Amino acid sequence: MSSGKTPRYNRYSGGAAIASTATIPSSPSSPSADSGNGSRMEASFAPTFSAAGAKAEGSSTYKQHRRTPSSSSTLTYSPRDDDDGMPPIGTPRRSDSAISVRSLHSESNMSLRSTFSLHEEEEDTQEPQVFAEQPSVKLCCQLCCNVFKDPVITTCGHTFCRRCALTSDKCPVDAAKLTVVVNNIAVAEQIGELFIHCKYGCRAVVAGKPGAYEVDPLGCPFTIKLSTRKEHEASCDYRPVRCPNNPSCPPLLTMNLEAHLKECEHIKCPHSKYGCTFIGNQDTYETHLEVCKFEGLKEFLQQTDDRFHEMQLTLAQKDQDIAFLRSMLGKLSEKLDQLEKNLELKFDVLDENQSKLSEDLMEFRRDASMLNDELSHINARLNMGILGSYDPQQIFKCKGTFVGHQGPVWCLCVYSTGDLLFSGSSDKTIKVMATLISPFLYTCYFCLLTPVSKEIQTTSTYNPVWDIQTLQKVNTIRAHDNPVCTLVSSHNMLFSGSLKAIKVWDIVGTELKLKKELTGLNHWVRALVASQNHLYSGSYQTIKIWDIRSLECVHVLQTSGGSVYSIAVTNHHIVCGTYENLIHVWDIESKEQVRTLTGHVGTVYALAVISTPDQTKVFSASYDRSLRVWSMDNMICTQTLLRHQGSVTALAVSRGRLFSGAVDSTVKVWTC
């Protein structure tokens, strides 16, 4: 380091730079060595430690540097002399103060507060730290000039003690604002590997600064890793303890406790708590137990103690219960007060709402009057032909509601003669509301169906077959590996739609025999319609037209608006409803899209057609709870039907009547 420059800490780079250690002048290696000779030491301070007492470096968490007489060393150390408390005359001692403080670098502005002695400034500990070797300058905080305590990296890239970083405003190196980013684990591990003297082998410097420590030659001779000091010091033989018999006995070391207990004159009788006044040594203690009047009653006394202890525990538990009940009573009282306040507020809000409802009702009546005027105006324009032909006889009204289902109605089907209506619900029942459909009824994805009163469990991947004459299930076919979404029959064949597949089944009596599987579909097949000699299938933004006789795809219609949920075919148009609320219309001959009908605000789940010689109407059912009536002559919505309380999911047409099933568990009948 060049002269006159302040040492700069390396920014964090994996800790490699911080791992280096500084080489510093050593203390004398023998009594005759000159303290200023500038010789260097490797790993120890005077007095030299016996190599026999030290474990190999890296093989132990601490070095046992016990000082013992050795022919290989001119420095010796004898155990503590209990007579005069001093080492034998002629035995070199370490200096009475810690090794003198030296600047870690002559050009550095940093200094340690005491040589190898760093006073912990944390409020929760004041334990001494006397290092066995000079710590590297790179392991010292530039703010407190001590070895890092809980090192952290700040936003400026330097490392400081956590406490210093939190209590200082600016970095001493580049004056940047200090903000803790992350713990510097690499530095913390290096500091944990430093060797320090056991705190029971250190003493405060008499004439030094407060908090400065030095090695005590009469204390614990071991050096240990900083990271394992607590483990060693908890079992250190030099740890001070008190006599368990009498606190007034002189302070003892752990190594001397056992000998003291053999000679202690303050041993009390184990029954002293019952009134025995004996105090003596170990010999008289054993003699006393033979004549102690409480010794013969010790079992009874122990039982009494146990019962007394149980009563104390019970009493403490009761006290806790009482305290808990009191706290609960207080909370209940507070809650009651809060409920009273809330009730008063709700009454006030109710009064305000009542007045607002009255105002809203008056406004609604005004709006209804304006709406009636507008409808009259629209009817007048319709009659004049401005918006197309208008026939008052074609206004559809709800004429009845079938109830009885306990769950959403997902599918409707009518018999070709139009005498019976079948409704399938998620309540696992089929309701029969008219006459028969065909020799057999086939159930599909949403319909977990049963006969009228006898429940039979099915799953969505199976096709149960029912005899309509007897309303009994006669067969069950596992149609697909995935749920079946739609079914349609034509030309004595059944078509079932599922994930990316349509299966074609020959109907032979009560049996279904797989004829072919139509593939090449990009998503769930949710809609199937058979018209004349063609099958129309709807999947994701695609309608495929299949020749029923050859079972080959003859045309593909591309659309938008997500998956196709419904398809209807008229004499002149192909109509489909999509996930994104749209209805697309194609010319059936040219296969060109001619119109996109808007108006619904939810998925168009179902489409149905009523054709007369004069006009064709398409009915659409949506997630938005409405049905819309579309005139295919001018592609406009002529009526919106709003009677269901849930999404409308299914439509069926019979003899000019429209049937609609919805999530509100009802089936409604609409007629002109």
XYZ file of C-alpha atoms in Angstrom:
672
model
C 0.000 0.000 0.000
C 1.422 3.369 -0.986
C 2.111 5.884 1.719
C -0.524 8.467 2.640
C -3.530 6.597 1.234
C -6.431 5.375 3.293
C -6.945 1.607 2.917
C -9.951 0.893 0.772
C -12.120 -2.186 1.312
C -12.687 -4.427 -1.636
C -16.197 -4.545 -3.014
C -17.942 -7.868 -2.687
C -16.612 -10.344 -5.166
C -17.201 -13.692 -3.607
C -14.977 -12.997 -0.601
C -11.743 -13.952 -2.297
C -10.039 -10.639 -1.614
C -11.223 -10.516 1.974
C -9.764 -13.956 2.674
C -6.212 -12.670 2.542
C -4.380 -12.096 5.824
C -1.958 -9.398 6.829
C 1.578 -10.158 7.978
C 2.449 -8.210 11.093
C 5.460 -7.950 13.426
C 5.515 -10.728 15.986
C 6.058 -10.566 19.679
C 9.212 -12.160 21.161
C 9.534 -15.882 20.719
C 11.848 -16.243 23.760
C 12.601 -14.324 26.948
C 15.763 -12.933 25.454
C 14.219 -11.861 22.163
C 14.139 -8.183 21.370
C 10.571 -6.945 21.146
C 11.416 -4.633 18.282
C 13.518 -6.956 16.150
C 10.961 -7.062 13.349
C 11.002 -10.883 13.120
C 7.816 -12.501 11.889
C 5.749 -15.166 13.548
C 3.496 -17.711 11.935
C 0.641 -18.733 14.221
C 1.292 -17.988 17.903
C 2.320 -15.356 20.409
C 4.752 -15.475 23.339
C 5.033 -17.552 25.333
C 5.586 -20.246 22.766
C 3.106 -23.094 23.075
C 4.128 -26.719 23.211
C 3.574 -28.455 19.888
C 2.579 -31.610 21.739
C -0.492 -29.954 23.100
C -1.829 -28.603 19.814
C -3.936 -30.568 17.409
C -3.310 -30.451 13.700
C -4.694 -27.340 12.081
C -8.148 -27.927 10.653
C -8.684 -31.128 12.646
C -10.323 -29.554 15.663
C -12.592 -26.653 16.442
C -10.069 -25.296 18.929
C -6.353 -25.647 19.674
C -5.337 -26.990 23.042
C -2.429 -24.610 23.607
C -1.829 -25.704 27.210
C 1.515 -24.404 28.389
C 3.617 -27.191 29.940
C 7.349 -27.616 30.743
C 9.134 -28.710 27.630
C 12.771 -29.269 26.764
C 12.067 -27.939 23.310
C 11.010 -24.549 24.582
C 12.623 -22.039 26.885
C 9.178 -20.939 28.013
C 7.320 -22.960 30.566
C 4.056 -22.633 32.400
C 3.030 -24.291 35.657
C -0.480 -24.804 36.921
C -1.922 -22.210 39.274
C -0.121 -22.161 42.659
C -2.868 -22.212 45.270
C -0.429 -20.919 47.930
C 0.537 -17.614 46.432
C -1.587 -17.446 43.316
C 1.448 -16.735 41.151
C 3.422 -18.789 38.622
C 6.740 -20.214 39.799
C 9.606 -17.756 39.966
C 11.577 -17.718 36.783
C 8.617 -18.690 34.627
C 8.171 -16.108 31.915
C 4.711 -14.530 31.865
C 2.995 -12.723 29.161
C 3.003 -8.978 29.572
C 0.555 -7.587 32.098
C -1.273 -5.785 29.341
C -2.474 -7.019 25.977
C 0.098 -7.033 23.202
C 0.667 -3.409 22.334
C -1.603 -1.859 19.766
C 0.078 -1.383 16.419
C -1.335 0.221 13.384
C -2.438 -2.506 10.996
C -0.709 -0.480 8.332
C 1.536 2.540 8.732
C -0.424 4.536 6.132
C -3.842 3.376 7.341
C -6.188 5.546 9.375
C -7.673 2.446 10.950
C -6.590 1.085 14.317
C -7.752 -1.555 16.720
C -8.942 -0.383 20.098
C -6.645 -2.849 21.824
C -4.102 -5.329 20.584
C -6.056 -8.416 19.452
C -8.764 -7.413 21.977
C -12.054 -6.293 20.495
C -14.764 -5.159 22.861
C -18.252 -6.180 21.781
C -20.484 -3.102 21.719
C -23.709 -5.044 21.490
C -26.017 -4.283 24.390
C -26.794 -7.923 24.985
C -23.173 -9.082 25.461
C -19.947 -7.701 26.903
C -17.772 -10.778 26.460
C -14.057 -10.225 25.745
C -12.463 -11.186 22.461
C -8.694 -11.661 22.618
C -7.444 -13.072 19.329
C -4.608 -15.589 19.213
C -3.322 -14.005 16.003
C -3.485 -10.516 14.598
C -6.707 -10.285 12.508
C -6.355 -9.112 8.939
C -7.196 -5.478 8.289
C -9.631 -6.713 5.686
C -11.691 -8.381 8.396
C -12.189 -5.102 10.266
C -15.034 -2.613 9.897
C -13.994 0.877 8.787
C -16.698 2.433 10.950
C -15.991 0.877 14.360
C -12.394 -0.266 13.645
C -13.150 -3.685 15.117
C -13.438 -7.130 13.600
C -16.756 -7.391 11.792
C -19.767 -8.221 13.950
C -22.563 -9.697 11.799
C -21.040 -8.421 8.516
C -23.416 -7.151 5.820
C -22.932 -5.812 2.302
C -24.414 -2.360 1.681
C -25.622 -0.683 -1.510
C -22.227 0.932 -2.064
C -20.624 -2.534 -2.299
C -18.617 -2.335 0.943
C -18.903 -4.542 4.003
C -19.653 -3.205 7.500
C -20.996 -4.481 10.798
C -24.779 -4.617 10.696
C -25.047 -2.340 13.732
C -22.615 0.169 12.182
C -24.444 0.141 8.848
C -27.797 0.759 10.544
C -26.535 3.562 12.787
C -24.330 5.376 10.257
C -25.564 7.640 7.487
C -22.760 7.551 4.939
C -20.039 5.211 3.739
C -16.605 6.438 4.937
C -15.090 5.437 1.593
C -17.326 7.042 -1.038
C -19.858 8.948 1.129
C -22.737 6.918 -0.307
C -25.871 6.412 1.748
C -25.709 3.137 3.665
C -28.483 0.635 3.114
C -28.134 -3.039 4.062
C -28.492 -5.370 1.079
C -27.478 -8.871 2.186
C -25.431 -10.726 4.787
C -21.771 -11.231 3.852
C -21.663 -14.950 4.564
C -18.146 -15.409 3.211
C -16.663 -12.869 5.641
C -18.733 -14.232 8.534
C -17.346 -17.713 7.904
C -13.765 -16.410 7.797
C -14.253 -14.562 11.085
C -15.746 -17.698 12.622
C -12.520 -19.532 11.772
C -10.339 -17.061 13.720
C -8.830 -18.410 16.943
C -9.470 -16.540 20.196
C -8.580 -17.168 23.809
C -11.257 -18.632 26.046
C -12.915 -15.809 27.980
C -11.950 -17.621 31.184
C -8.349 -17.171 30.143
C -8.660 -13.385 29.730
C -8.698 -10.469 32.138
C -9.411 -6.778 31.912
C -6.437 -4.502 31.395
C -5.930 -2.660 34.670
C -4.487 0.523 33.217
C -6.005 0.265 29.779
C -9.155 1.586 28.213
C -12.479 0.320 29.545
C -13.401 -2.874 27.769
C -9.805 -3.768 26.875
C -8.686 -7.315 27.713
C -5.479 -9.280 27.859
C -4.510 -12.931 28.311
C -4.627 -14.144 31.918
C -1.702 -16.565 32.471
C -3.580 -18.138 35.388
C -6.742 -18.751 33.362
C -7.829 -21.209 30.707
C -4.892 -21.904 28.379
C -6.997 -22.970 25.362
C -7.511 -21.089 22.107
C -10.709 -21.866 20.248
C -12.442 -20.914 17.045
C -14.713 -17.895 17.412
C -17.635 -19.839 15.970
C -17.354 -22.534 18.673
C -16.514 -20.454 21.738
C -19.880 -20.999 23.428
C -19.566 -24.760 23.067
C -16.140 -24.749 24.735
C -16.874 -22.160 27.407
C -19.986 -24.017 28.548
C -17.772 -26.947 29.617
C -14.554 -25.090 30.421
C -12.742 -26.285 33.545
C -11.924 -22.655 34.414
C -15.556 -21.535 34.402
C -16.457 -19.991 37.796
C -19.190 -21.769 39.747
C -20.809 -21.474 43.161
C -20.991 -24.133 45.809
C -24.463 -25.686 45.601
C -24.478 -26.193 49.382
C -23.801 -22.648 50.506
C -23.565 -19.477 48.348
C -21.226 -17.989 50.932
C -18.490 -20.490 50.050
C -15.601 -18.905 48.114
C -15.912 -18.835 44.314
C -14.755 -22.048 42.680
C -13.597 -23.233 39.298
C -15.403 -26.087 37.641
C -12.277 -28.248 37.915
C -12.194 -27.744 41.698
C -15.900 -28.253 42.405
C -15.744 -32.005 42.924
C -12.883 -31.772 45.445
C -14.625 -28.939 47.256
C -17.839 -30.903 47.647
C -15.920 -33.662 49.439
C -14.580 -31.179 51.987
C -17.471 -28.721 52.184
C -18.728 -28.153 55.748
C -22.110 -26.784 54.631
C -23.865 -29.902 53.353
C -27.500 -29.788 54.424
C -29.816 -32.689 55.176
C -32.080 -33.494 52.179
C -35.000 -33.077 54.595
C -34.069 -29.535 55.596
C -37.217 -28.220 53.961
C -39.219 -30.241 56.484
C -37.346 -28.751 59.469
C -34.122 -30.775 59.827
C -31.340 -28.403 60.891
C -28.318 -30.605 60.187
C -25.316 -28.979 58.470
C -21.998 -30.826 58.174
C -19.444 -32.440 55.898
C -19.646 -35.576 53.801
C -18.683 -37.937 56.660
C -21.147 -36.514 59.197
C -23.797 -36.311 56.493
C -23.841 -40.093 55.972
C -23.899 -40.693 59.766
C -26.772 -38.223 60.168
C -28.956 -39.949 57.586
C -28.910 -43.102 59.729
C -30.480 -41.295 62.698
C -32.493 -38.548 60.975
C -36.118 -38.744 62.109
C -37.311 -37.576 58.695
C -35.528 -40.337 56.795
C -38.112 -42.939 57.802
C -40.924 -40.679 56.652
C -39.388 -39.756 53.327
C -41.888 -41.802 51.268
C -44.822 -40.205 53.059
C -43.231 -36.768 52.742
C -42.578 -37.352 49.054
C -46.206 -38.350 48.479
C -47.314 -35.267 50.369
C -45.048 -33.118 48.207
C -46.420 -34.717 45.089
C -49.995 -34.074 46.144
C -49.165 -30.539 47.137
C -47.515 -30.024 43.750
C -50.576 -31.403 41.975
C -52.792 -29.069 43.965
C -50.578 -26.161 43.030
C -50.812 -27.113 39.359
C -54.576 -27.457 39.629
C -54.825 -24.109 41.364
C -52.650 -22.499 38.699
C -54.840 -24.023 35.985
C -57.954 -22.699 37.699
C -56.366 -19.275 37.910
C -55.662 -19.432 34.192
C -59.241 -20.512 33.495
C -60.566 -17.643 35.595
C -58.305 -15.181 33.826
C -59.415 -16.567 30.469
C -63.093 -16.317 31.410
C -62.571 -12.759 32.565
C -60.883 -11.856 29.300
C -63.675 -13.543 27.340
C -66.265 -11.683 29.386
C -64.509 -8.434 28.579
C -64.369 -9.290 24.894
C -68.039 -10.277 24.868
C -68.913 -7.001 26.517
C -66.916 -5.108 23.909
C -68.502 -7.121 21.112
C -71.980 -6.443 22.490
C -71.237 -2.727 22.531
C -69.954 -2.947 18.976
C -73.053 -4.849 17.854
C -75.293 -2.222 19.386
C -73.393 0.494 17.512
C -73.573 -1.505 14.267
C -77.300 -2.040 14.726
C -77.854 1.664 15.137
C -75.803 2.327 12.007
C -77.756 -0.280 10.045
C -81.041 1.278 11.083
C -79.740 4.614 9.830
C -78.625 3.026 6.559
C -81.984 1.269 6.222
C -83.801 4.572 6.537
C -81.541 6.096 3.905
C -82.000 3.115 1.575
C -85.748 3.242 1.950
C -85.822 6.841 0.810
C -83.449 6.006 -2.082
C -85.623 3.065 -3.127
C -88.636 5.307 -3.249
C -86.761 7.705 -5.504
C -85.470 4.819 -7.671
C -88.998 3.442 -8.030
C -90.283 6.759 -9.271
C -87.380 6.984 -11.705
C -88.035 3.420 -12.882
C -91.657 4.282 -13.596
C -90.536 7.261 -15.640
C -88.072 5.073 -17.561
C -90.757 2.447 -18.179
C -93.038 5.088 -19.584
C -90.273 6.316 -21.896
C -89.501 2.717 -22.947
C -93.139 2.092 -23.818
C -93.128 5.214 -25.941
C -89.975 4.040 -27.690
C -91.420 0.570 -28.315
C -94.510 2.148 -29.805
C -92.288 4.173 -32.091
C -90.330 1.066 -33.149
C -93.550 -0.871 -33.813
C -94.761 1.973 -35.950
C -91.542 1.922 -37.972
C -91.792 -1.862 -38.348
C -95.350 -1.599 -39.646
C -94.183 0.978 -42.199
C -91.498 -1.464 -43.426
C -88.561 0.645 -42.376
C -87.002 -2.180 -40.343
C -88.461 -5.097 -42.300
C -91.718 -7.001 -42.167
C -93.492 -7.217 -38.855
C -96.134 -9.748 -37.957
C -97.867 -9.268 -34.577
C -98.799 -12.964 -34.650
C -95.078 -13.845 -34.487
C -94.458 -12.329 -31.038
C -93.347 -15.177 -28.745
C -94.587 -15.299 -25.178
C -93.893 -17.656 -22.308
C -96.925 -19.932 -21.934
C -95.719 -22.199 -19.161
C -92.863 -23.461 -17.029
C -91.925 -27.056 -16.277
C -90.421 -27.473 -12.811
C -89.165 -30.465 -10.879
C -85.475 -30.656 -11.649
C -83.167 -30.079 -8.692
C -80.229 -28.937 -10.797
C -79.378 -27.104 -14.029
C -81.052 -28.368 -17.218
C -78.292 -29.045 -19.742
C -80.077 -30.727 -22.682
C -83.505 -30.976 -24.328
C -84.767 -33.395 -26.962
C -88.154 -33.885 -28.671
C -89.531 -36.880 -30.509
C -89.952 -36.528 -34.244
C -93.733 -36.421 -33.851
C -93.354 -33.665 -31.268
C -95.468 -35.373 -28.598
C -92.813 -35.847 -25.911
C -90.089 -33.635 -24.500
C -87.130 -35.099 -22.640
C -85.002 -32.916 -20.368
C -81.681 -33.956 -18.863
C -80.336 -32.351 -15.699
C -77.268 -32.519 -13.469
C -79.589 -33.830 -10.740
C -79.171 -37.220 -12.519
C -82.761 -37.465 -13.759
C -84.580 -37.395 -17.098
C -87.971 -35.695 -17.020
C -90.439 -36.947 -19.643
C -92.881 -34.199 -20.553
C -94.437 -35.492 -23.802
C -94.422 -38.725 -25.926
C -91.619 -40.763 -27.428
C -88.601 -39.646 -29.400
C -87.329 -42.752 -31.149
C -86.861 -46.406 -30.240
C -83.829 -45.373 -28.159
C -82.621 -42.262 -26.294
C -78.925 -41.472 -26.111
C -77.498 -39.336 -23.298
C -74.449 -37.105 -23.558
C -71.827 -35.079 -21.657
C -73.814 -32.971 -19.231
C -76.568 -35.485 -18.600
C -75.881 -37.845 -15.697
C -79.253 -39.441 -16.291
C -81.519 -41.991 -14.597
C -84.951 -43.391 -15.414
C -87.883 -41.561 -13.911
C -87.612 -42.957 -10.405
C -84.891 -45.593 -10.395
C -81.445 -43.993 -10.249
C -78.571 -45.551 -12.211
C -75.121 -43.950 -11.859
C -73.309 -43.151 -15.126
C -70.269 -41.132 -16.117
C -69.737 -38.567 -18.841
C -67.460 -40.864 -20.878
C -70.223 -43.498 -21.297
C -73.298 -43.509 -23.562
C -76.236 -45.205 -21.797
C -78.979 -46.439 -24.157
C -82.615 -46.301 -22.985
C -85.656 -48.091 -24.346
C -88.234 -45.315 -24.697
C -91.185 -47.701 -24.619
C -90.254 -49.070 -21.180
C -88.004 -46.202 -20.011
C -85.414 -48.786 -19.004
C -81.691 -48.695 -19.714
C -80.799 -51.520 -22.072
C -77.137 -50.857 -22.800
C -74.122 -48.716 -21.874
C -71.285 -48.060 -24.287
C -67.937 -46.580 -23.325
C -67.781 -44.136 -26.196
C -64.670 -42.022 -25.513
C -61.776 -41.684 -23.094
C -62.839 -38.066 -22.529
C -66.269 -36.588 -21.760
C -68.869 -36.763 -24.531
C -70.032 -33.206 -25.332
C -72.694 -33.732 -27.994
C -74.725 -36.410 -29.802
C -76.765 -36.501 -32.994
C -78.336 -39.345 -35.014
C -78.996 -39.582 -38.756
C -79.145 -42.241 -41.456
C -79.381 -44.971 -38.791
C -76.055 -43.805 -37.330
C -75.124 -42.089 -34.079
C -72.405 -39.430 -34.006
C -70.685 -38.590 -30.686
C -68.345 -35.628 -30.182
C -65.506 -35.433 -27.660
C -61.934 -34.093 -27.432
C -60.524 -33.830 -30.992
C -62.635 -36.759 -32.194
C -66.045 -37.744 -33.565
C -67.047 -41.398 -33.393
C -69.578 -42.877 -35.768
C -71.742 -45.758 -34.499
C -74.035 -48.060 -36.469
C -77.376 -48.542 -34.690
C -78.196 -52.234 -34.709
C -81.185 -52.890 -32.480
C -80.142 -51.975 -28.959
C -76.470 -52.269 -29.855
C -74.063 -49.581 -31.046
C -71.183 -50.777 -33.192
C -68.260 -48.453 -33.821
C -68.059 -47.766 -37.541
C -65.407 -45.088 -37.813
C -63.607 -42.344 -35.898
C -63.385 -38.934 -37.542
C -60.156 -37.135 -36.619
C -58.274 -34.006 -37.636
C -60.212 -31.809 -35.211
C -58.344 -29.114 -33.279
C -60.257 -28.987 -29.984
C -63.384 -30.141 -28.134
C -66.279 -30.941 -30.447
C -69.145 -29.167 -28.655
C -71.701 -28.991 -31.490
C -72.986 -31.561 -33.992
C -75.884 -31.102 -36.441
C -77.048 -33.503 -39.165
C -78.945 -31.976 -42.095
C -79.859 -33.900 -45.214
C -76.647 -35.624 -46.348
C -74.169 -33.591 -44.313
C -72.854 -33.566 -40.773
C -71.716 -30.211 -39.323
C -69.209 -30.236 -36.441
C -68.007 -27.247 -34.430
C -64.705 -26.962 -32.543
C -62.242 -24.123 -31.937
C -62.963 -21.366 -34.524
C -63.739 -24.095 -37.075
C -66.811 -25.737 -38.620
C -66.190 -28.912 -40.617
C -68.760 -30.255 -43.065
C -68.749 -34.046 -43.535
C -70.440 -36.164 -46.160
C -72.591 -38.586 -44.142
C -72.413 -41.297 -46.778
C -68.646 -41.319 -47.280
C -67.799 -39.904 -43.815
C -65.197 -37.631 -45.412
C -64.672 -33.928 -44.746
C -65.844 -31.944 -47.768
C -65.506 -28.349 -46.532
C -64.034 -26.304 -43.666
C -65.434 -22.962 -42.496
C -63.076 -20.723 -40.554
C -64.614 -18.378 -37.988
C -63.638 -16.180 -35.046
C -64.826 -15.675 -31.507
C -63.372 -18.762 -29.851
C -64.871 -22.255 -29.667
C -68.085 -23.042 -31.535
C -70.729 -23.995 -28.950
C -73.813 -24.341 -31.169
C -74.771 -24.872 -34.839
C -78.086 -24.542 -36.713
C -78.785 -25.155 -40.419
C -81.656 -23.527 -42.359
C -82.645 -23.898 -45.998
C -80.300 -21.084 -46.964
C -77.834 -20.533 -44.132
C -75.394 -22.160 -41.739
C -75.475 -20.471 -38.320
C -73.085 -20.961 -35.383
C -72.831 -19.499 -31.855
C -69.420 -18.917 -30.260
C -67.780 -18.542 -26.885
C -67.243 -14.809 -27.415
C -70.953 -13.885 -27.708
C -71.076 -13.834 -31.542
C -73.387 -15.520 -34.074
C -71.855 -16.093 -37.527
C -73.958 -16.738 -40.655
C -72.759 -18.396 -43.900
C -74.546 -18.924 -47.212
C -75.215 -22.656 -47.451
C -74.503 -22.808 -51.182
C -71.452 -20.573 -51.599
C -70.062 -21.249 -48.115
C -69.284 -17.515 -47.850
C -69.841 -15.699 -44.540
C -72.600 -13.147 -45.005
C -73.174 -11.676 -41.555
C -72.082 -11.607 -37.906
C -74.977 -11.065 -35.489
C -74.282 -9.274 -32.215
C -76.399 -8.542 -29.191
C -75.655 -11.272 -26.668
C -73.237 -10.484 -23.854
C -72.425 -14.104 -23.021
C -71.546 -17.391 -24.708
C -74.181 -18.580 -27.204
C -74.899 -22.080 -25.888
C -77.742 -23.218 -28.198
C -79.440 -22.442 -31.525
C -82.795 -23.628 -32.911
C -84.724 -23.004 -36.145
C -88.437 -22.567 -36.885
C -89.165 -22.405 -40.632
C -92.466 -21.559 -42.322
C -93.229 -21.027 -46.020
C -93.144 -17.289 -45.398
C -90.097 -16.834 -43.157
C -87.365 -18.489 -41.142
C -86.554 -17.621 -37.534
C -83.447 -18.617 -35.589
C -83.534 -18.710 -31.791
C -80.345 -18.236 -29.766
C -79.809 -19.053 -26.062
C -77.000 -17.445 -24.089
C -75.108 -17.321 -20.836
C -76.558 -13.805 -20.371
C -79.951 -15.445 -19.384
C -81.702 -14.277 -22.540
C -83.140 -15.787 -25.707
C -83.098 -13.800 -28.931
C -85.309 -14.243 -31.993
C -83.580 -13.494 -35.295
C -85.333 -12.957 -38.638
C -83.186 -14.576 -41.315
C -84.856 -12.452 -44.003
C -83.146 -9.242 -42.876
C -80.710 -10.632 -40.194
C -82.090 -8.534 -37.341
C -83.171 -9.395 -33.804
C -86.935 -9.040 -33.655
C -87.456 -10.039 -30.017
C -85.564 -10.663 -26.776
C -87.059 -13.164 -24.332
C -86.172 -12.590 -20.668
C -87.825 -14.973 -18.226
C -85.077 -17.319 -17.009
C -83.135 -16.605 -13.803
C -79.973 -18.341 -14.977
C -77.950 -19.053 -18.104
C -80.034 -20.578 -20.924
C -78.246 -23.743 -21.998
C -80.562 -25.790 -24.264
C -83.265 -25.280 -26.931
C -85.717 -27.588 -28.670
C -88.470 -26.897 -31.253
C -91.691 -28.831 -31.794
C -94.798 -27.866 -33.781
C -94.040 -24.175 -33.736
C -93.304 -24.208 -30.003
C -89.954 -23.360 -28.501
C -88.650 -25.080 -25.348
C -85.758 -23.583 -23.362
C -83.794 -25.171 -20.489
C -81.654 -23.174 -18.106
C -79.382 -23.282 -15.084
C -82.345 -22.141 -12.936
C -83.587 -25.798 -13.175
C -86.687 -24.904 -15.229
C -87.915 -25.599 -18.762
C -90.063 -22.848 -20.306
C -92.472 -23.123 -23.224
C -92.711 -20.267 -25.734
C -95.402 -19.877 -28.385
C -96.528 -17.186 -30.772
